[in-house]
Coordinates of C-alpha atoms and ligand atoms in Angstrom, one line a residue:
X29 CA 99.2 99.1 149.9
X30 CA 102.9 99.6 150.0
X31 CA 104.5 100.0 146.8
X32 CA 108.0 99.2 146.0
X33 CA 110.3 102.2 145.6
X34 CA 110.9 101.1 141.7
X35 CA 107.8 100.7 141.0
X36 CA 106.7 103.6 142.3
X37 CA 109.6 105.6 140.6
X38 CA 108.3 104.2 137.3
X39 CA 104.3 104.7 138.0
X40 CA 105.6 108.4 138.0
X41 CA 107.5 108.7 135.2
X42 CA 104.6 107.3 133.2
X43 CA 102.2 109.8 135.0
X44 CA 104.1 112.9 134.7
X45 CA 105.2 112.7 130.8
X46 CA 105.0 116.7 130.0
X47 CA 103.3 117.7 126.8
X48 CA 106.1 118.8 125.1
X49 CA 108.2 117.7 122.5
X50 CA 110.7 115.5 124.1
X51 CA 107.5 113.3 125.1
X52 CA 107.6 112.0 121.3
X53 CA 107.1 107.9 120.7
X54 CA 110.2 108.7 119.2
X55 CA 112.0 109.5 122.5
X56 CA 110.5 106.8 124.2
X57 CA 109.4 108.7 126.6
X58 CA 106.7 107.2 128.0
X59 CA 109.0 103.5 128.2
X60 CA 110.1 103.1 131.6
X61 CA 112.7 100.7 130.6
X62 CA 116.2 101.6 129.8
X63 CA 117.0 102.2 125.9
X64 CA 118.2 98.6 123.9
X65 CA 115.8 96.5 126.1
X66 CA 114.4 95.0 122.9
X67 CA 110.7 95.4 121.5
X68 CA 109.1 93.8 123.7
X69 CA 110.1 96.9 126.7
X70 CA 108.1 99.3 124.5
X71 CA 105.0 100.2 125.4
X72 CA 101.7 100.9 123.0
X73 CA 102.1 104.7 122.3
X74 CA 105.9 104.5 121.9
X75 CA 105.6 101.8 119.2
X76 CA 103.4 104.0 116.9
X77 CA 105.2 103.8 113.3
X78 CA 105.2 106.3 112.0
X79 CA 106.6 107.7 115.2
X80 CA 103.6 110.7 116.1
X81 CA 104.4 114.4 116.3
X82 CA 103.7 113.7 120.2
X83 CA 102.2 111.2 121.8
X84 CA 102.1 110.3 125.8
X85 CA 100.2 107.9 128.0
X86 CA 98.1 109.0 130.9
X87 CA 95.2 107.5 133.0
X88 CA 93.2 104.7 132.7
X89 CA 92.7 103.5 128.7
X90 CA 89.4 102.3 127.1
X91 CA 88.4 98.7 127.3
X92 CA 87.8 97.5 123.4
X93 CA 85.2 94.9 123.5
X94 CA 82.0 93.3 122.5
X95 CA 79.9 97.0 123.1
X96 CA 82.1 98.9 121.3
X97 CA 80.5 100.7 118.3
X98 CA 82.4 103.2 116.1
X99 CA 80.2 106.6 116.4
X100 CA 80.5 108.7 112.9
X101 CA 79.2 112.2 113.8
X102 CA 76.3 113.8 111.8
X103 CA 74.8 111.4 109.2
X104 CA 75.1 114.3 106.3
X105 CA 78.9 113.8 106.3
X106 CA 78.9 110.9 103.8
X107 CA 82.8 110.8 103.9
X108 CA 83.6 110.5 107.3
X109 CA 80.9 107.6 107.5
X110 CA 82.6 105.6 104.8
X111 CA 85.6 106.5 107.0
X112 CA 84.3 105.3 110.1
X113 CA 82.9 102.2 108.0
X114 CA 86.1 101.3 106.9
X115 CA 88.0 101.6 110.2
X116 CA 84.7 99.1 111.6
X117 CA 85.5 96.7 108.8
X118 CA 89.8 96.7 109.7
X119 CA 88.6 96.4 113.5
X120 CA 86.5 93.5 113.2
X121 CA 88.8 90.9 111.2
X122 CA 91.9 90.6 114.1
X123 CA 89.3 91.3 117.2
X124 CA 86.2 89.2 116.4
X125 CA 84.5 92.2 117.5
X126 CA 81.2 93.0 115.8
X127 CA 82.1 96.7 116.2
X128 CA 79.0 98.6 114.5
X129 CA 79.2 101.9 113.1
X130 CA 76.3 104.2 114.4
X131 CA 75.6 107.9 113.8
X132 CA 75.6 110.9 116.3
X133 CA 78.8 111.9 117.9
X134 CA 77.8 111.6 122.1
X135 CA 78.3 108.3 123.7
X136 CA 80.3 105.6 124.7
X137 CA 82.7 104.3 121.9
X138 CA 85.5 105.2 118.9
X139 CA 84.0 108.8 117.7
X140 CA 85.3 110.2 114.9
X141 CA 85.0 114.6 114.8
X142 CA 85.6 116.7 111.9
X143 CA 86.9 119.8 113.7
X144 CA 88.2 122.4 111.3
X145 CA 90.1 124.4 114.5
X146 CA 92.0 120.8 114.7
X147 CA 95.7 122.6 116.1
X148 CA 98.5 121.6 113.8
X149 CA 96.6 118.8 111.6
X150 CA 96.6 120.5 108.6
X151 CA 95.5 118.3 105.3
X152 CA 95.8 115.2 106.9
X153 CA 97.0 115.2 111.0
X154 CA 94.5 114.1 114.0
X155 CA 94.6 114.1 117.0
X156 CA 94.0 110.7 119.6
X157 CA 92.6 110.9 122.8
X158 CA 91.6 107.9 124.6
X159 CA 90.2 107.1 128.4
X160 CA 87.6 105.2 130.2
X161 CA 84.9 106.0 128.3
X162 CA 86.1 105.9 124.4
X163 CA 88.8 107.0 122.4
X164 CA 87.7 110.6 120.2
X165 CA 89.5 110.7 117.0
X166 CA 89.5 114.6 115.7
X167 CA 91.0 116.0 112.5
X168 CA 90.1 118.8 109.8
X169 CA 89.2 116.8 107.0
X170 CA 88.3 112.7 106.4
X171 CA 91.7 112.1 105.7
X172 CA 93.1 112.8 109.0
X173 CA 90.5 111.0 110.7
X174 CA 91.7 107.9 108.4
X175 CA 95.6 108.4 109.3
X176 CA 93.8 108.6 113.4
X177 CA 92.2 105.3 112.8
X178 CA 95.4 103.8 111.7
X179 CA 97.2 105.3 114.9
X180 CA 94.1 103.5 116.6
X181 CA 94.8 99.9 115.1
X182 CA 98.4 99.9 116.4
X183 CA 97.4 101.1 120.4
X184 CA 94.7 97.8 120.2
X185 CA 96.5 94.1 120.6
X186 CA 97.4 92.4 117.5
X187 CA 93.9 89.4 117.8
X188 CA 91.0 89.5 120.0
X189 CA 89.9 92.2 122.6
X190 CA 91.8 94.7 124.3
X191 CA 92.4 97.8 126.1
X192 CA 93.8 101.0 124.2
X193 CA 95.8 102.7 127.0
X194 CA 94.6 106.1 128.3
X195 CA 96.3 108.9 126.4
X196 CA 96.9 111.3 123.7
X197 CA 98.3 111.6 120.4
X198 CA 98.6 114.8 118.5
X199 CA 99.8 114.2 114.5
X200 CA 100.9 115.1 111.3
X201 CA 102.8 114.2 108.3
X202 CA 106.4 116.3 107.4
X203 CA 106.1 115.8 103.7
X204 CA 102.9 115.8 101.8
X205 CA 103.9 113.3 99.3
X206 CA 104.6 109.8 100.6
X207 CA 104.5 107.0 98.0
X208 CA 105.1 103.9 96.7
X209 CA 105.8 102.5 93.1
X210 CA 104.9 99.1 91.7
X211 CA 106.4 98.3 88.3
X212 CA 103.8 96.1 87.1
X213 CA 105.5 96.5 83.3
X214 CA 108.2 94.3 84.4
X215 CA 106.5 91.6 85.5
X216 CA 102.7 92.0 85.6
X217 CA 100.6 91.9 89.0
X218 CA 96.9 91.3 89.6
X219 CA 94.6 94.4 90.5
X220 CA 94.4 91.8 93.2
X221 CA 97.7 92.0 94.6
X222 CA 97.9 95.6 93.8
X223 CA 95.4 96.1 96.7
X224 CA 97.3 94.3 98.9
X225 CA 100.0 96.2 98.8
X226 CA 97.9 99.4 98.9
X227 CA 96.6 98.0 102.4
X228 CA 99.6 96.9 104.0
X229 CA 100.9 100.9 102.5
X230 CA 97.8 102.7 104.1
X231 CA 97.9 101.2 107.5
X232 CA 101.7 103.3 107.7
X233 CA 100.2 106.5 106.2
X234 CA 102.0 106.3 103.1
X235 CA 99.5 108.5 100.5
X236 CA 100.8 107.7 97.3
X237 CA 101.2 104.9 94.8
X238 CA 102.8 105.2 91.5
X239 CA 102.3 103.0 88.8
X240 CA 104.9 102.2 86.0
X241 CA 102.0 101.1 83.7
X242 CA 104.6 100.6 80.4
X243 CA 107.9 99.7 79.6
X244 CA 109.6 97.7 77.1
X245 CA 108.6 94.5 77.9
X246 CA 105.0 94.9 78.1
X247 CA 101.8 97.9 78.4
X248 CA 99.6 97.4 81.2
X249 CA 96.4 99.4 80.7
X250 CA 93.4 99.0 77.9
X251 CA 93.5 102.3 76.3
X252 CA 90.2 102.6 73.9
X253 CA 91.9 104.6 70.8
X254 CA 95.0 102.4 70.6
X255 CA 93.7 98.8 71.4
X256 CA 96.5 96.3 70.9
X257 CA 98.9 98.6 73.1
X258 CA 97.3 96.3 75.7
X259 CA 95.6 93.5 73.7
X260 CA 99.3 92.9 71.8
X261 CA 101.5 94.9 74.0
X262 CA 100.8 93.4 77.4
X263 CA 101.5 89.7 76.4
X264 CA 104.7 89.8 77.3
X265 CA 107.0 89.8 80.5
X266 CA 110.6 89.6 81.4
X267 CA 111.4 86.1 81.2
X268 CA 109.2 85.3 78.7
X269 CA 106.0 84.7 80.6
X270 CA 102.5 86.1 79.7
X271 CA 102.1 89.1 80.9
X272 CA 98.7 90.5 80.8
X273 CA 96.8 93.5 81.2
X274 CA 94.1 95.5 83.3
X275 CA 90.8 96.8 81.9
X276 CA 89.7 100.0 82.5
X277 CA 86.8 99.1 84.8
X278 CA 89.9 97.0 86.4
X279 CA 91.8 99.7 86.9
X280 CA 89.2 102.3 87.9
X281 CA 88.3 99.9 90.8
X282 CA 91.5 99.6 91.8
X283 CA 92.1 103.7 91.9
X284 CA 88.5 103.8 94.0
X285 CA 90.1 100.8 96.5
X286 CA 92.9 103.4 97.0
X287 CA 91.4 106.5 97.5
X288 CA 89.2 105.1 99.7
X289 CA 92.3 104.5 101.5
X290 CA 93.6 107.8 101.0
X291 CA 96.2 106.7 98.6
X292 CA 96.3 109.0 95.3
X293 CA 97.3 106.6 92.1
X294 CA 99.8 108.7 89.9
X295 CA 99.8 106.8 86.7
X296 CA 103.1 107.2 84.7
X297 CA 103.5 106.0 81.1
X298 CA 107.3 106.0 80.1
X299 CA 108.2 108.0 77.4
X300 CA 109.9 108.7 75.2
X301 CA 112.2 105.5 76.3
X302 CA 111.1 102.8 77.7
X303 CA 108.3 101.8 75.0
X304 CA 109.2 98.5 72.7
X305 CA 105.8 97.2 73.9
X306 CA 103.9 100.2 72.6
X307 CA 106.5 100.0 69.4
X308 CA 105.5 96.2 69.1
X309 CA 101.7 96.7 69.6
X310 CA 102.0 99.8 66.7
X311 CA 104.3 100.0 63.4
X312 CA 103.2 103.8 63.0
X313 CA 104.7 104.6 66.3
X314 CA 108.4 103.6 64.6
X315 CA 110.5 105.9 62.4
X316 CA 110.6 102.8 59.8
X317 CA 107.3 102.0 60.5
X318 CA 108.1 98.5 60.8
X319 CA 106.4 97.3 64.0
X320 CA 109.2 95.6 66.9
X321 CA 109.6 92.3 67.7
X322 CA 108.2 92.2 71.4
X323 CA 111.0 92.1 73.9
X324 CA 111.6 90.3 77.0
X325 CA 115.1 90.6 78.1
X326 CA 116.1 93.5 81.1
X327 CA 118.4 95.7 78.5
X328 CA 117.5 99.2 79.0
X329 CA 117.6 102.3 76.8
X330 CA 117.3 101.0 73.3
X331 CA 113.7 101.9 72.5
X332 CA 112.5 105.1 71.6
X333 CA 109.4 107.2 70.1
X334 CA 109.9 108.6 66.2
X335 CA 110.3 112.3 68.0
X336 CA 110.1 113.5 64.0
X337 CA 106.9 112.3 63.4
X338 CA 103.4 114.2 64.1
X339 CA 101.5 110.8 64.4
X340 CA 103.4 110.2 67.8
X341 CA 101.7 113.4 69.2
X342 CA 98.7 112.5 68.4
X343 CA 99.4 108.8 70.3
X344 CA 100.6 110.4 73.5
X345 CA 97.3 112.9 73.3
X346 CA 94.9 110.9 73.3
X347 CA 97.0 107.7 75.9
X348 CA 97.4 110.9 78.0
X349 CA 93.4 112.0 77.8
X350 CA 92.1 108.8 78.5
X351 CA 95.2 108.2 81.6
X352 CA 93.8 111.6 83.0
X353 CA 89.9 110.5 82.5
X354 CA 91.2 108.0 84.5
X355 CA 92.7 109.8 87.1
X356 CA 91.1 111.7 90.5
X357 CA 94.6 113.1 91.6
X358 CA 96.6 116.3 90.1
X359 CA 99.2 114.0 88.8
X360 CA 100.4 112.1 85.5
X361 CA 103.9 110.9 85.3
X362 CA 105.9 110.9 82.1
X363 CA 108.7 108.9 82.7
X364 CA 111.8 110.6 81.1
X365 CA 114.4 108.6 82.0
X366 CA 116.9 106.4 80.6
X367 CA 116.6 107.8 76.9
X368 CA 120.0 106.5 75.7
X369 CA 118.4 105.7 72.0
X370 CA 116.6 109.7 72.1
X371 CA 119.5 112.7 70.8
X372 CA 119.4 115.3 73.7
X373 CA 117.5 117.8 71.4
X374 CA 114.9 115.6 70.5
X375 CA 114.3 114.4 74.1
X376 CA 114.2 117.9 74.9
X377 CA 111.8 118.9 71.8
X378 CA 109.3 115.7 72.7
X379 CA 109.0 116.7 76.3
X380 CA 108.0 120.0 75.8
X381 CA 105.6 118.1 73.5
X382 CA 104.6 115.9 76.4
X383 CA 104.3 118.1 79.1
X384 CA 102.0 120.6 76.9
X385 CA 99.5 117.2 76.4
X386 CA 99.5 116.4 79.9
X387 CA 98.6 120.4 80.9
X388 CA 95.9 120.1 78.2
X389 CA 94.4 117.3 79.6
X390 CA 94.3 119.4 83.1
X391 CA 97.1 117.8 85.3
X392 CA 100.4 118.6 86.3
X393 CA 103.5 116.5 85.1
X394 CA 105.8 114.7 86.7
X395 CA 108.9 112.8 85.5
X396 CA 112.4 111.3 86.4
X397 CA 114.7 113.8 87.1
X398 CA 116.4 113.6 83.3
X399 CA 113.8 116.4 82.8
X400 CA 115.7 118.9 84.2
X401 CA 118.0 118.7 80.9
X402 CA 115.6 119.7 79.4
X403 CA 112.6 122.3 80.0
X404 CA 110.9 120.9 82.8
X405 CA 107.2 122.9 82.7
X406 CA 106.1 125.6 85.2
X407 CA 105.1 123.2 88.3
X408 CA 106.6 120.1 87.0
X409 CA 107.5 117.7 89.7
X410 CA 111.1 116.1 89.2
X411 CA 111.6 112.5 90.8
X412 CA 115.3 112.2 91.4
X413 CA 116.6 108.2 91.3
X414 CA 120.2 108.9 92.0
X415 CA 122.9 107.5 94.4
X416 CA 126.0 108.8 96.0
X417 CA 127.9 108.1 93.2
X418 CA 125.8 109.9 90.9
X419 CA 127.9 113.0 89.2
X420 CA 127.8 116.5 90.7
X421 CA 126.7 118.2 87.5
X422 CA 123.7 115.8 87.5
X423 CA 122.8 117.1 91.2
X424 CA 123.5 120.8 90.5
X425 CA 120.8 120.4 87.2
X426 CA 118.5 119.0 89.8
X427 CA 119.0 121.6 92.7
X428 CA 119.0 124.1 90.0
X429 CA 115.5 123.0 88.5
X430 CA 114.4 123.0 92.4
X431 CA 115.8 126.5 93.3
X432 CA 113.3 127.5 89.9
X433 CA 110.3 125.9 91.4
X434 CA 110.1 122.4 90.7
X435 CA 109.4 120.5 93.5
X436 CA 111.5 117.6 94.4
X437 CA 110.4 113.7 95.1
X438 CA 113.6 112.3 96.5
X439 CA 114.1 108.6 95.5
X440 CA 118.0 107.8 95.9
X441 CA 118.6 104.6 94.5
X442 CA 120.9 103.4 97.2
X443 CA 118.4 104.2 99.7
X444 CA 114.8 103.5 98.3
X445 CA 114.9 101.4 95.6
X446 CA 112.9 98.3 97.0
X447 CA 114.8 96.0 94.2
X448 CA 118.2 96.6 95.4
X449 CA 119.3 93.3 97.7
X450 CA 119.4 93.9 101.2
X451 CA 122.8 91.9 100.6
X452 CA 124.6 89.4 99.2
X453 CA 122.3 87.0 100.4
X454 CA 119.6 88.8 99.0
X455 CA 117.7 86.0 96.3
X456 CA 115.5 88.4 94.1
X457 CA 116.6 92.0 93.5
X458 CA 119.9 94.1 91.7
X459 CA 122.7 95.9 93.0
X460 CA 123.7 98.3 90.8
X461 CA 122.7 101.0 93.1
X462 CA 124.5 98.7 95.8
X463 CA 123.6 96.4 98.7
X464 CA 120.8 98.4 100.8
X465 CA 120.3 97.2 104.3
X466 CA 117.1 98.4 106.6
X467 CA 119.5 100.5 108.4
X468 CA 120.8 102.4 105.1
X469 CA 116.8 102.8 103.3
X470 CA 116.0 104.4 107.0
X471 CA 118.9 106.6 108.0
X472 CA 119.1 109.5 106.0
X473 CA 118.1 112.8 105.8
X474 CA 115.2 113.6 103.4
X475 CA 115.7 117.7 104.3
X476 CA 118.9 117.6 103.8
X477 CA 119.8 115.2 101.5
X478 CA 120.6 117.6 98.4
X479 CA 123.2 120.0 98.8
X480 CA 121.5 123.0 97.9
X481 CA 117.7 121.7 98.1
X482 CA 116.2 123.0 101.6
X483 CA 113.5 120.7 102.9
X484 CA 110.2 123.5 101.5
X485 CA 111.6 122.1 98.1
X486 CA 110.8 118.9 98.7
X487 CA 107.7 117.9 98.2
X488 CA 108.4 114.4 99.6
X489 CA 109.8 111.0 99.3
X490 CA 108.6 107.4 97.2
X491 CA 110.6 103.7 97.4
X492 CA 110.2 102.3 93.9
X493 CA 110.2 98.7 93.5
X494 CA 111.2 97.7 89.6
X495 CA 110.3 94.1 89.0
X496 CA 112.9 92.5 86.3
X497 CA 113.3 89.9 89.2
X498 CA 110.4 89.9 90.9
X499 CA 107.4 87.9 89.9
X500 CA 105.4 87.1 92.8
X501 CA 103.5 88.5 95.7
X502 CA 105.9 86.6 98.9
X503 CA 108.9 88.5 96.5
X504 CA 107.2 91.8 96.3
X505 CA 106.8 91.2 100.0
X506 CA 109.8 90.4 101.2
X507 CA 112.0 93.3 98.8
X508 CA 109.2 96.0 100.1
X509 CA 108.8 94.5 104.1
X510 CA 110.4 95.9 105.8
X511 CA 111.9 98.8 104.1
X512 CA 109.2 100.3 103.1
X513 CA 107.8 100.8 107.0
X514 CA 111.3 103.2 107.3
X515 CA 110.2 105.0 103.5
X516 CA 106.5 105.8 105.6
X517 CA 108.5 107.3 109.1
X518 CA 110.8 109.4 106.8
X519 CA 108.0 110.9 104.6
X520 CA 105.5 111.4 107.9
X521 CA 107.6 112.0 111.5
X522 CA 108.9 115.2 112.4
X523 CA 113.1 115.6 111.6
X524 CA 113.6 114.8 115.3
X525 CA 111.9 111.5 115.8
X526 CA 114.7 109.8 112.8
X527 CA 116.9 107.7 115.2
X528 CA 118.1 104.1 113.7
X529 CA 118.0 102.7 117.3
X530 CA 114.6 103.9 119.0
X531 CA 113.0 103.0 115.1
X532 CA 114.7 99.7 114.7
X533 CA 112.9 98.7 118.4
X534 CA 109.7 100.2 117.2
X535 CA 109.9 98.9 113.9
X536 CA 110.8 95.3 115.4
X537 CA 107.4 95.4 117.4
X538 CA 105.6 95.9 113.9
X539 CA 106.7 92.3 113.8
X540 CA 103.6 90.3 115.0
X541 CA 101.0 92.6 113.2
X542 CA 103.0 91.7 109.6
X543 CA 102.8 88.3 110.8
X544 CA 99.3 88.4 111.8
X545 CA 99.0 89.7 108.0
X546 CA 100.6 87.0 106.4
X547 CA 103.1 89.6 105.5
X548 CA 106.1 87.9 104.2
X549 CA 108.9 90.3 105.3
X550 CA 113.0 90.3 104.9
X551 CA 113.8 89.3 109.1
X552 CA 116.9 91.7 108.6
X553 CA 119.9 91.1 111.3
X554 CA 120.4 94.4 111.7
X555 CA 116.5 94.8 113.5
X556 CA 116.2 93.9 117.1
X557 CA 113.1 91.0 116.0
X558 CA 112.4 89.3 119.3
Ligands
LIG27 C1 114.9 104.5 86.7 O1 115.3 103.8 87.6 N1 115.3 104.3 85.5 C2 114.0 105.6 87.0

């Protein structure tokens, strides 16, 4: 058969993609058509977000259909079943499939390999490799094999049956620490919706969701030695609504939903700001020991803990001790910001307090980057939350506490603070931080974004997403969707995938898989949607 010169010229390019670097998604590579085509000219490995460490297409793929089973290795490897059972259950709602998950590791199929020798996967990288007769999924550890699975979701058609195109992907993350924060203080949201978001979070790699548990307008989590912090304290909301609280068995279930998902939960109580709630709920917890009036306005910075008092100590103990019963990962946050009503030598004399309850209680702290004036701990994370306006002795204290050892969680307001308006259009959301377009929470330099701060200091990046204006899910949705998909590229592609126009086209052909997840996303003008 004679083929058309063209066609043939593009038949090779597509064949002859060498396994180096510059065959990244990122590069486009393996996209015969010419850059600015729109999403739809982008073909299945080049639309992998996050953009892969490499990733090509080559030979004939493997047909996904009704004798597909998902093969799980030995049976003694109870995690990597419970991984494969999980990638089964996302496989079967869009394809109809009935997708069974069998062990043993030979055959026909989606096999999932534990192999410690995985090159380059580290803690949580894989590698893809798919053709005629299955598509192997390989990584050191279950957590790779998870991230593989989510790679595998994205190369299969949105609904029904489909191929996944012959190929190989080889991947892992840049920064260990990729997260999310909910401020479910604000406003309150369900467990419910909570795992939502944790879904919609996992399926882009992100690892990491903080919640902002407490706050002045209202405490979020039943803590056994100090009852009506939740009972008292969580029946309130900004606005006046009424609030509401989780249980314990609540909240563990929701921490089991997430790990299961690979997504630590880092907890953070807000202290020693932040805490009318806990000030309404208590009248100990006050220097005048007259209990609050509970508060539902968006004022910050006029609460704080009686730093004189010894009672207090023995509050954040024992919140702390139950927070970290509570808690599988190596992390408790303790807030620190914002504490206008706090004198600086107090602040700094109740978070050495704070910092010593959370190292008793076996975890290491971290805390907004107000820390660093005072004595951060040995190992003490600092989240920084500021903008380009923010002062230069602010950033020096910060580079400073990172050049001692504290790793840094970059957070810039103007870039990842899910709240802030896309622009003036915006309904929900602030703008003190300023308008913040999908273009400006994308295109920035995590490595280098702190003069002074080289990337090994950073031990990755989070988009918070305060909710003084936001009540409901389609609200979360459309502040977090899709900014959030640029936060999970920036905290997993290598530096030399981060190009605004190749991610805007791969981040427009995310488009009908939010959709086909009722996701309701921001359709921002400056994203090539088709
Ligand atoms: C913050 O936005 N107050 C951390």
């Amino acid at each position: 058969m004679r083929v058309p010169r063209r066609a043939l010229a593009a038949l090779l390019v597509l064949a002859a993609v060498p396994a180096t670097a510059s065959c990244t998604a990122a590069h486009g590579a393996d996209d015969p058509r010419p850059a600015g085509a729109g999403p739809a000219a982008l073909a299945p490995y080049g639309r992998i977000l996050p953009a892969p460490v490499s990733a090509h297409a080559a030979g004939p793929g493997y047909a996904f259909g009704p004798g597909t089973v998902v093969r799980t290795g030995t049976t003694d490897d109870e995690e990597v079943r419970k991984v494969g059972e999980l990638l089964a259950e996302q496989l079967r709602g869009p394809s109809g499939l009935p997708v069974p998950v069998v062990d043993g590791a030979e055959g026909d199929g989606i096999r999932l390999r534990i192999d410690e020798g995985t090159e380059g996967a580290g803690a949580e990288g894989y590698r893809l490799e798919s053709g005629p007769d299955g598509v192997t999924l390989t990584a050191r550890t279950p957590a790779g094999l998870f991230h593989a699975g989510q790679t595998l979701r994205q190369l299969l058609p949105v609904s029904g049956p489909g191929t996944v195109p012959g190929g190989t992907v080889t991947d892992a993350p840049r920064f260990a620490y990729r997260g999310a924060m909910v401020d479910v203080a604000r406003h309150f949201f369900t467990v419910e919706q909570v795992k939502r978001y944790v879904d919609q979070l996992a399926q882009y790699k992100v690892n990491t969701l903080h919640l902002h548990l407490t706050d002045d307008q209202g405490w979020r989590l039943a803590i056994d030695s100090w009852p009506k912090l939740a009972q008292y304290g969580g029946g309130s909301e900004v606005g006046g609504g009424p609030g509401g609280y989780w249980t314990k068995d609540q909240y563990r279930d929701l921490v089991a939903y997430a790990g299961e998902r690979y997504v630590d939960v880092v907890p953070e109580i807000d202290m020693p700001g932040h805490v009318n709630a806990a000030q309404a709920s208590y009248a100990e917890l006050n220097c005048d020991g007259k209990a609050r009036e509970r508060y539902t306005g968006i004022k910050v910075g006029f609460s704080s803990l009686c730093v004189g008092k010894e009672r207090t100590y023995e509050f954040i103990d024992q919140v702390l001790g139950e927070l970290a019963e509570l808690t599988p990962g190596p992390y408790l946050h303790i807030g620190g910001d914002e504490a206008h009503s706090t004198p600086a030598a107090d602040y700094a004399a109740f978070m050495d307090r704070a910092q010593e309850a959370v190292a008793k209680h076996g975890k290491t702290v971290i805390a907004w980057h107000q820390l660093a004036t005072a004595h951060p701990a040995p190992g003490a994370v600092l989240q920084y939350w500021g903008h380009d306006r923010t002062a230069a002795p602010e950033k020096a204290a910060v580079a400073a506490a990172a050049k001692a050892g504290h790793p840094l969680i970059l957070s810039p307001a103007d870039r990842l603070y899910l709240d802030m308006k896309y622009d003036a259009t915006t309904k929900p959301g602030l703008a003190w931080a300023g308008f913040v377009p999908v273009r400006r929470a994308y295109d920035w330099d995590p490595g280098t974004y702190l003069a002074g701060v080289p990337e090994s200091e950073i031990l990755g990046v989070e988009a918070p997403l305060w909710t003084e204006t936001i009540a409901t899910r389609p609200d979360l949705e459309y502040m977090a969707f899709p900014r959030v998909l640029g936060l999970a590229e920036l905290g997993w592609s290598p530096p030399a995938a981060r190009d605004w126009t190749a991610y805007s086209r791969r981040l427009a052909a995310q488009a009908p898989r939010l959709d086909s997840q009722d996701v309701n996303y921001h359709r921002a003008p400056d994203v090539p949607w088709r």
